Short mmCIF file of C-alpha atoms in Angstrom, two decimals:
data_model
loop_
_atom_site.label_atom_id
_atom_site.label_comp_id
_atom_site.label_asym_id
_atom_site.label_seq_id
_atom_site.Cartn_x
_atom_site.Cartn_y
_atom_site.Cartn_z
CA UNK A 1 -25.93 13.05 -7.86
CA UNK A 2 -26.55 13.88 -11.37
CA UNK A 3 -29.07 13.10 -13.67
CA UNK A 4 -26.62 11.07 -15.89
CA UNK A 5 -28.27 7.12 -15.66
CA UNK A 6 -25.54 4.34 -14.35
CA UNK A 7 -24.36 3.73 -17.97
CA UNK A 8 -23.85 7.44 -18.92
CA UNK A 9 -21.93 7.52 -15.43
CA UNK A 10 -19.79 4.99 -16.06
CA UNK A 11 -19.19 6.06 -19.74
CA UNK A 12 -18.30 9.57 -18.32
CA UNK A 13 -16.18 8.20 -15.58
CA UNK A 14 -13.87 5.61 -18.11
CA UNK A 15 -13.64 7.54 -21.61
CA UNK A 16 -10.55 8.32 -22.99
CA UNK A 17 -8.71 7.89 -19.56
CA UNK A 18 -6.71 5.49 -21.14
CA UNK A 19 -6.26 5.49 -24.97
CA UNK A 20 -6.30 1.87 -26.91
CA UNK A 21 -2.69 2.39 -27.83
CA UNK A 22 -2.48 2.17 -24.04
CA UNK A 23 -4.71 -1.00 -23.60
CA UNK A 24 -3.28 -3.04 -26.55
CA UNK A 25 0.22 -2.84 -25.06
CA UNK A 26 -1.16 -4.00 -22.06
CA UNK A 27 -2.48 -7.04 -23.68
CA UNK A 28 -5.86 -5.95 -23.60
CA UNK A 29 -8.39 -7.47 -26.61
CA UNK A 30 -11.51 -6.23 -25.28
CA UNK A 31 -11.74 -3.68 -22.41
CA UNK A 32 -14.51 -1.93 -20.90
CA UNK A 33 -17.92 -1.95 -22.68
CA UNK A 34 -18.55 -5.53 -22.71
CA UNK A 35 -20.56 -8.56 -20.14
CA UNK A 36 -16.45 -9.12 -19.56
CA UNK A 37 -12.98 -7.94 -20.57
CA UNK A 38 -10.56 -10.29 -22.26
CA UNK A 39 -6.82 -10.03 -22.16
CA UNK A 40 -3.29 -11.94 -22.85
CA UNK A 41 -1.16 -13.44 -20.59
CA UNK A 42 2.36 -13.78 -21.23
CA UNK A 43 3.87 -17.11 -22.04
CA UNK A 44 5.47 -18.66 -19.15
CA UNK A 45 3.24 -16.95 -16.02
CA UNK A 46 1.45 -17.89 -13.75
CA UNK A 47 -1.49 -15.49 -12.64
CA UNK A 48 -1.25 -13.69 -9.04
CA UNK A 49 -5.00 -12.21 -8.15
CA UNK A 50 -5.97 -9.86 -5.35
CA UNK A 51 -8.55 -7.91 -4.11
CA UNK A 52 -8.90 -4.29 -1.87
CA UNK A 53 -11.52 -2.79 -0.03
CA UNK A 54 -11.95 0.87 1.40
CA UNK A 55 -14.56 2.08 2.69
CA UNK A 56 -15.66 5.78 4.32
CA UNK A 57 -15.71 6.21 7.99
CA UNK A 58 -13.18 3.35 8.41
CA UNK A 59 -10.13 3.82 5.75
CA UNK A 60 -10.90 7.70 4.71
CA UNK A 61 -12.92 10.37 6.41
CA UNK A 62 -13.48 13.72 4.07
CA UNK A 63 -10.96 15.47 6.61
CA UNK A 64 -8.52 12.94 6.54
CA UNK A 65 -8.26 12.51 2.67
CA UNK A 66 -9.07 13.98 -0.54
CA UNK A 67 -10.99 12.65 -3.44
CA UNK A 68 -8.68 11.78 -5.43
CA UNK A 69 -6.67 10.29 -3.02
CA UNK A 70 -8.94 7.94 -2.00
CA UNK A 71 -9.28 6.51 -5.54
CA UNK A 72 -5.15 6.58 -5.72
CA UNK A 73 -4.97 4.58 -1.96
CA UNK A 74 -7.56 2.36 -3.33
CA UNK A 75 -5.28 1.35 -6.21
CA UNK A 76 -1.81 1.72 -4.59
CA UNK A 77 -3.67 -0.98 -1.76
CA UNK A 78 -4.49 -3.61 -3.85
CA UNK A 79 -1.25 -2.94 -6.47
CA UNK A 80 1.02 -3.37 -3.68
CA UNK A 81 -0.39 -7.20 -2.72
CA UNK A 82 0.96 -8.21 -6.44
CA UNK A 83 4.24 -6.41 -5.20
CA UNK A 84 4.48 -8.62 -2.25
CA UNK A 85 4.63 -11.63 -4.43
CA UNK A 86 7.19 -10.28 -6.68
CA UNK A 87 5.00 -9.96 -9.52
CA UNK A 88 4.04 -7.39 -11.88
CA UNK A 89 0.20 -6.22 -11.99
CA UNK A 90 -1.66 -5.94 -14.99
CA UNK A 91 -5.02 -5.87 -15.40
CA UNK A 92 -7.75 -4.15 -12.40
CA UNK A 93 -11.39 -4.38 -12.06
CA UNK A 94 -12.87 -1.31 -10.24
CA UNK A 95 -15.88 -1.85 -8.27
CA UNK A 96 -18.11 1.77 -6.24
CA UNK A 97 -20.55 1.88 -4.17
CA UNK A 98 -21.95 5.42 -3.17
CA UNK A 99 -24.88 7.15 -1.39
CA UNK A 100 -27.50 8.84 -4.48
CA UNK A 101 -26.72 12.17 -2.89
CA UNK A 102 -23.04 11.95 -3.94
CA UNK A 103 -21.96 15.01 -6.19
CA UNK A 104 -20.72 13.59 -9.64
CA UNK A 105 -17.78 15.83 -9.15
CA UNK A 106 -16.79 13.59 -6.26
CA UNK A 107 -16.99 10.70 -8.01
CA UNK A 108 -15.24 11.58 -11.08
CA UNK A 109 -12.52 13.39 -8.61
CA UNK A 110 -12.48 9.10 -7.15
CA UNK A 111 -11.70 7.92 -10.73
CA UNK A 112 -9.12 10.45 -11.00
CA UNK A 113 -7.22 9.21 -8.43
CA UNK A 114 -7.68 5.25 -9.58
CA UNK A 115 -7.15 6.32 -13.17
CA UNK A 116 -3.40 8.18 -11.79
CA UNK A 117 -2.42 5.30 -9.90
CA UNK A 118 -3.54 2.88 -12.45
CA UNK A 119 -1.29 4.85 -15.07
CA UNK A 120 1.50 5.20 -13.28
CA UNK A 121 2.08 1.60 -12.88
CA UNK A 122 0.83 0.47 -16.30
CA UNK A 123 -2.56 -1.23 -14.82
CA UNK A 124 -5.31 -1.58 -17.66
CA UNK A 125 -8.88 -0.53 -15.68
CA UNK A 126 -10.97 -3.26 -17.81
CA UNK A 127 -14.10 -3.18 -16.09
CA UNK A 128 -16.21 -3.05 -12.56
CA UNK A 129 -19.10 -1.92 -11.42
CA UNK A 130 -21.60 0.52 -9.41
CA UNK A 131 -24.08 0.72 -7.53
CA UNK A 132 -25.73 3.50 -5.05
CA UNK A 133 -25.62 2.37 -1.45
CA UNK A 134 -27.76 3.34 1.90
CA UNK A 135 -24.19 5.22 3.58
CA UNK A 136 -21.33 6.35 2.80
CA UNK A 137 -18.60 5.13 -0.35
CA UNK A 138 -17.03 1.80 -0.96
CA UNK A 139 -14.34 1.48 -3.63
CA UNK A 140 -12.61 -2.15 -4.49
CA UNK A 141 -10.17 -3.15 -6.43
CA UNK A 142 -9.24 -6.18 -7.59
CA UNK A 143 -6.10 -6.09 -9.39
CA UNK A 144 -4.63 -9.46 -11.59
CA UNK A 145 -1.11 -9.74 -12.17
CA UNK A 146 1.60 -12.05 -13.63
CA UNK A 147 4.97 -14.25 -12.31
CA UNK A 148 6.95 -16.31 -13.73
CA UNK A 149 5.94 -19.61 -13.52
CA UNK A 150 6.71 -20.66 -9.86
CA UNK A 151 8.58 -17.78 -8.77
CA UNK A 152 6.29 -15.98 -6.68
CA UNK A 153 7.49 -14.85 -3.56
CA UNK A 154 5.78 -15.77 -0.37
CA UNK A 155 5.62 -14.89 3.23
CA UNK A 156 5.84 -18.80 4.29
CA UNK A 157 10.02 -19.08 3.07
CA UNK A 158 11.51 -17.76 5.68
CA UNK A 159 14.34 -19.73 6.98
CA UNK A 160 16.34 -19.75 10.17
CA UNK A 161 19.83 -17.76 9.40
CA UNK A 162 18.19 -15.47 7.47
CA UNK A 163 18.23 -11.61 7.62
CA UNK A 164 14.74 -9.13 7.97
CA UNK A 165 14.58 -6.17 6.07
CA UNK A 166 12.43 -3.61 4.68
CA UNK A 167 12.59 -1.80 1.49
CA UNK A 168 12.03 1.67 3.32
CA UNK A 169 10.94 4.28 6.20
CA UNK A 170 7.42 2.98 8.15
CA UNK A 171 4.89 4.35 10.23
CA UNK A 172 4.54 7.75 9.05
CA UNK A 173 1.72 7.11 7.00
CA UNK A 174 0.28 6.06 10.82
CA UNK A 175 1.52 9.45 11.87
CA UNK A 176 0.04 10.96 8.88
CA UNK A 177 -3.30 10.21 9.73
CA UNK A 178 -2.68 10.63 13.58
CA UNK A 179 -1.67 14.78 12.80
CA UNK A 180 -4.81 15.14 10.03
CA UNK A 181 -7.63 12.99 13.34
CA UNK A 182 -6.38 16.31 15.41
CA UNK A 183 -6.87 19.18 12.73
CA UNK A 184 -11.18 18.30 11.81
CA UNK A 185 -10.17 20.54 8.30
CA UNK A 186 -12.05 19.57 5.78
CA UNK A 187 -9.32 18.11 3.19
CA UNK A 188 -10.20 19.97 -0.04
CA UNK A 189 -8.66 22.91 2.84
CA UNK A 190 -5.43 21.92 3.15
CA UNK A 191 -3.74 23.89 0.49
CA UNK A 192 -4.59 26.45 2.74
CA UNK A 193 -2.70 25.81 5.99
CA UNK A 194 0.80 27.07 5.11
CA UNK A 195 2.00 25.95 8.69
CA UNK A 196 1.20 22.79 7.63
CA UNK A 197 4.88 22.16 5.81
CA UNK A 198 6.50 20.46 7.88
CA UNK A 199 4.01 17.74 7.90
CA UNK A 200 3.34 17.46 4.20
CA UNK A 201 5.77 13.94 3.75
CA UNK A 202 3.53 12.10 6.93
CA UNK A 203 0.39 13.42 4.78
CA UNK A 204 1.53 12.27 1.74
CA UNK A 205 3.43 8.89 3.06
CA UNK A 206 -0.96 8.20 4.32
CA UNK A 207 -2.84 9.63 1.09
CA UNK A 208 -0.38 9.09 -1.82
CA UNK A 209 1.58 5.85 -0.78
CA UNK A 210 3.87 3.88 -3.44
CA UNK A 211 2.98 0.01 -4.20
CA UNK A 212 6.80 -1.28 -4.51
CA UNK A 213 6.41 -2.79 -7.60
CA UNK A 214 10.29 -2.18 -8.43
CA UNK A 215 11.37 -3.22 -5.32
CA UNK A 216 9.38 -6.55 -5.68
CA UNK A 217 11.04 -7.65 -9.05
CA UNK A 218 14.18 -6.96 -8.03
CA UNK A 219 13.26 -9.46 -5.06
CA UNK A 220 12.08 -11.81 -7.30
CA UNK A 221 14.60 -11.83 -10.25
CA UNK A 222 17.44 -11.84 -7.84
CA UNK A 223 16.69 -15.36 -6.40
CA UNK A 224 17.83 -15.08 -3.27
CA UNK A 225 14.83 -13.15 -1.61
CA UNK A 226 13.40 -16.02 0.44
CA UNK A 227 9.73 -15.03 2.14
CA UNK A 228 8.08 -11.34 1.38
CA UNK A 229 5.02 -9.50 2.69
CA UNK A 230 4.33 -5.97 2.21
CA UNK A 231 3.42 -3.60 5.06
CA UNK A 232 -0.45 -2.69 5.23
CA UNK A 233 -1.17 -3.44 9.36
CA UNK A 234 2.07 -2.53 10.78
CA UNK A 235 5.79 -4.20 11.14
CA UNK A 236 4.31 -6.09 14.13
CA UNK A 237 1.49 -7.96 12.46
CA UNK A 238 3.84 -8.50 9.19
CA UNK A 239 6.40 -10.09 10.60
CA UNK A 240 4.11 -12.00 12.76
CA UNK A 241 2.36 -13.23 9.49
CA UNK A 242 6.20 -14.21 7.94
CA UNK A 243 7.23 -15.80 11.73
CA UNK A 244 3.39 -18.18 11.85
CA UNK A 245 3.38 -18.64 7.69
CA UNK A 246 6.89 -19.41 8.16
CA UNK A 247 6.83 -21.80 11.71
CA UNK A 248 10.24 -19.38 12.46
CA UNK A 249 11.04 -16.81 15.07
CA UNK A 250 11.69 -13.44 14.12
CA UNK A 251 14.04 -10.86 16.40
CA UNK A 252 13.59 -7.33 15.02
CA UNK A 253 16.78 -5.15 16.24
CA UNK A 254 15.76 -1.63 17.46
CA UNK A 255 18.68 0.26 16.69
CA UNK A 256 18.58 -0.95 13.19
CA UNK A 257 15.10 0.19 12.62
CA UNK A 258 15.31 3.65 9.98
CA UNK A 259 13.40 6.21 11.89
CA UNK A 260 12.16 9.02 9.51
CA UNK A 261 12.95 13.06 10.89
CA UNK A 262 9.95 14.33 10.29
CA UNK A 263 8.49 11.13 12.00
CA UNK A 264 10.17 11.82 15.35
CA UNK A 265 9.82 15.30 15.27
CA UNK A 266 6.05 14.99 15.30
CA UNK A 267 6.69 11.89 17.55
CA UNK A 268 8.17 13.99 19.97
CA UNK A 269 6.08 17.10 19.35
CA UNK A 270 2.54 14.78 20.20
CA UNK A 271 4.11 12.91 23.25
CA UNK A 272 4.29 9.63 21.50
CA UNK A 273 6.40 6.93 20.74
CA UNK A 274 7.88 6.64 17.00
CA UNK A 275 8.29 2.62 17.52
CA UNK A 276 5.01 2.26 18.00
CA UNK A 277 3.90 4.02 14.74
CA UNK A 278 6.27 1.94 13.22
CA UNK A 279 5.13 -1.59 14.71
CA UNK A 280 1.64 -0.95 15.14
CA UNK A 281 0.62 1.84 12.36
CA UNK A 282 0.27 0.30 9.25
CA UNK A 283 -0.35 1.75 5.44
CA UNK A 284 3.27 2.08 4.71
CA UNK A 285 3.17 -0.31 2.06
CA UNK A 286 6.47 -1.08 1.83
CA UNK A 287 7.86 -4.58 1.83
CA UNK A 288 9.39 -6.49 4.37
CA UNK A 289 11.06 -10.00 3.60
CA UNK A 290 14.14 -12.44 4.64
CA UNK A 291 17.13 -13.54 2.28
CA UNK A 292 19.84 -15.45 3.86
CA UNK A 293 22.79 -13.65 5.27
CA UNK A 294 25.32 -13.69 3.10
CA UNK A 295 23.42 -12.46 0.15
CA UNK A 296 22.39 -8.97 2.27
CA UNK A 297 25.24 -6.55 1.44
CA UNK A 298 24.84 -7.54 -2.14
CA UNK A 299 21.20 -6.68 -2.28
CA UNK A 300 21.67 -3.63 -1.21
CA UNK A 301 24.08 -2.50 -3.21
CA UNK A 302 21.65 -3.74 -6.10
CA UNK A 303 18.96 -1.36 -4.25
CA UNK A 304 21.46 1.40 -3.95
CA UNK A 305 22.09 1.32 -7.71
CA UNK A 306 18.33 1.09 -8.96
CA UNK A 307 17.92 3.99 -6.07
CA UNK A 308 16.23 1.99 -3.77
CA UNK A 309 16.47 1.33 -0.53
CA UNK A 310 17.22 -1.52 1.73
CA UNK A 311 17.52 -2.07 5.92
CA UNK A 312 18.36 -5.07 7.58
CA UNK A 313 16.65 -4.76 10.91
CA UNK A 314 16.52 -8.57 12.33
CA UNK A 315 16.89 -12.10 11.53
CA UNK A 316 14.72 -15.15 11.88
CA UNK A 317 15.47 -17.57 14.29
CA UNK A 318 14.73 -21.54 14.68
CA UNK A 319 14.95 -21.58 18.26
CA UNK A 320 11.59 -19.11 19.33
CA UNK A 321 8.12 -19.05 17.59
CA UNK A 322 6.67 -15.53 17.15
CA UNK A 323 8.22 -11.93 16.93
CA UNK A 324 10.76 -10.34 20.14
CA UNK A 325 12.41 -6.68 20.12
CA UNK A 326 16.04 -6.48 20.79
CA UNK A 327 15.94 -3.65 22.78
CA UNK A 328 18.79 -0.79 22.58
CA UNK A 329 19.42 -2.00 26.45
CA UNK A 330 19.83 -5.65 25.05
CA UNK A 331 16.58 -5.87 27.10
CA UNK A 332 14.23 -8.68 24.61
CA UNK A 333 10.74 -7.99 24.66
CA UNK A 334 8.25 -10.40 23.01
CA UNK A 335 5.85 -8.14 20.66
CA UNK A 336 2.40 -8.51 20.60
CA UNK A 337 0.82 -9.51 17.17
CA UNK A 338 -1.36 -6.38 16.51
CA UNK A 339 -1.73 -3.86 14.15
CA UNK A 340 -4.83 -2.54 11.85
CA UNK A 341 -7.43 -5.26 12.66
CA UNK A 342 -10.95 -4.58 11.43
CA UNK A 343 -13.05 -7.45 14.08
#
């Protein structure tokens, strides 16, 4: 670590990442610099809060993600919550722990990766915090957004009739980090492994995922989307949280289920399973909701047009409690409610 104090640091880490022009049309009065930041809200909305932890050795190791990914996941995490609520984020607080022997070029390479996130999706940073700690780095995010005034979307509306979908491809972020646990490269390497090409869309689907911010509005503002979750432990233990939030069964059809290429072919290549990336992997981030029926072809042909996608792969039922596979045999098979589970 340098010899900058913690108010140097942070003054280093935040300046001119993004410009007041930037901050004022976020609605931002005062921003970082102050005991607290103070911002608008627009007429009308209701705010939607959330908050994301990651932490080394259990959500990034340095050969399973680089620096400024980890500051990019970080944000992406927490920025996809307001997603799953239909909602737009605006405002995030930023908050890093790290050992005193961390390298400021480390750290800075961290706020990179939160600052790119943060910009891509029109999130004003406005404050945080740091502090050193006794092993290894924590970065949180909390991240406060906006609906319209009871229109958030949530994962207790599901409603017997309707259709499941999700808004794109899962579990190769699982596979992702499955192919970089059997390399031990450092990451800040990987630019280096040429025959590493045909793996580079798992890598990036686990380091560089996108919060579905667009798919989330279009959710919202249609008004037929009924209950919405986005996917952060798994298919499994999402549509378990829709089926118990939503006192509904929910059948997930496996034939319907989008399985990525470059997901089977490493599938196949590491004598696995692709469903079981897909059900149990987590850190997709994509969303996964229920609309009735007869709205379904409709949305996606709104999805299609905005370039988005859209699979119906089940539909909740009022006559079980929990979440069965329709096998391709017709074969049902109650699924177990697991995914990522930290305890």
């Amino acid at each position: 670590m340098s010899s900058l104090d913690e108010f140097a640091l942070i003054h280093r880490l935040t300046q001119g990442k993004q410009s007041p022009a930037f901050q004022q049309a976020g609605g931002v009065e005062i921003g970082i610099g102050d005991d607290a930041a103070v911002a608008h809200l627009t007429p009308g909305c209701q705010l939607v809060m959330t908050c994301d932890t990651m932490t080394e050795e259990i959500h990034f190791k340095q050969i399973t993600m680089r620096n400024q990914d980890i500051g990019y996941k970080a944000m992406a995490a927490a920025v996809s919550d307001i997603a799953a609520m239909g909602s737009m984020p605006r405002y995030a607080l930023v908050a890093v722990s790290f050992p005193k022997e961390t390298s400021q070029a480390r750290i800075e390479e961290i706020y990179e990766g939160l600052y790119e996130c943060a910009n891509r999706w029109s999130v004003v940073i406005v404050g945080g915090d740091t502090t050193s700690s006794i092993g290894g780095i924590t970065v949180s995010v909390t991240v406060l957004g906006e609906v319209e005034t009871g229109k958030a979307l949530l994962r207790s509306s599901a409603k017997p009739g309707d259709v499941l979908f999700i808004t794109g491809e899962l579990g190769r972020s699982a596979a992702g980090l499955d192919f970089l646990l059997t390399q031990s490269i450092p990451a800040k390497q990987w630019e280096e492994r040429l025959d590493w090409r045909n793996r580079q869309s798992l890598i990036q689907a686990h380091c560089r995922p996108d919060p579905q911010i667009e798919a989330g509005r279009l959710l919202q503002q249609s008004g037929v989307c009924h209950a919405l979750n986005d996917v952060s432990d798994g298919l499994a233990s999402e549509a378990w949280e829709i089926a118990e939030a939503s006192n509904a069964g929910i059948d997930l059809i496996e034939d319907r289920i989008p399985i990525n290429g470059e997901l089977m072919d490493y599938a196949l290549q590491a004598g696995k399973d692709p469903l079981d990336f897909i059900l149990f992997g987590g850190e997709d981030y994509q969303l996964v909701g229920t609309m009735p029926a007869e709205h379904a072809a409709a949305m996606q042909m709104k999805f299609k047009e905005a370039g988005l996608e859209l699979f119906i792969i089940g539909y909740v039922n009022g006559e079980t409690k929990g979440v069965r596979l329709v096998q391709s045999s017709g074969s049902v098979l109650p699924i177990e409610k697991k995914g990522y589970n930290h305890f």
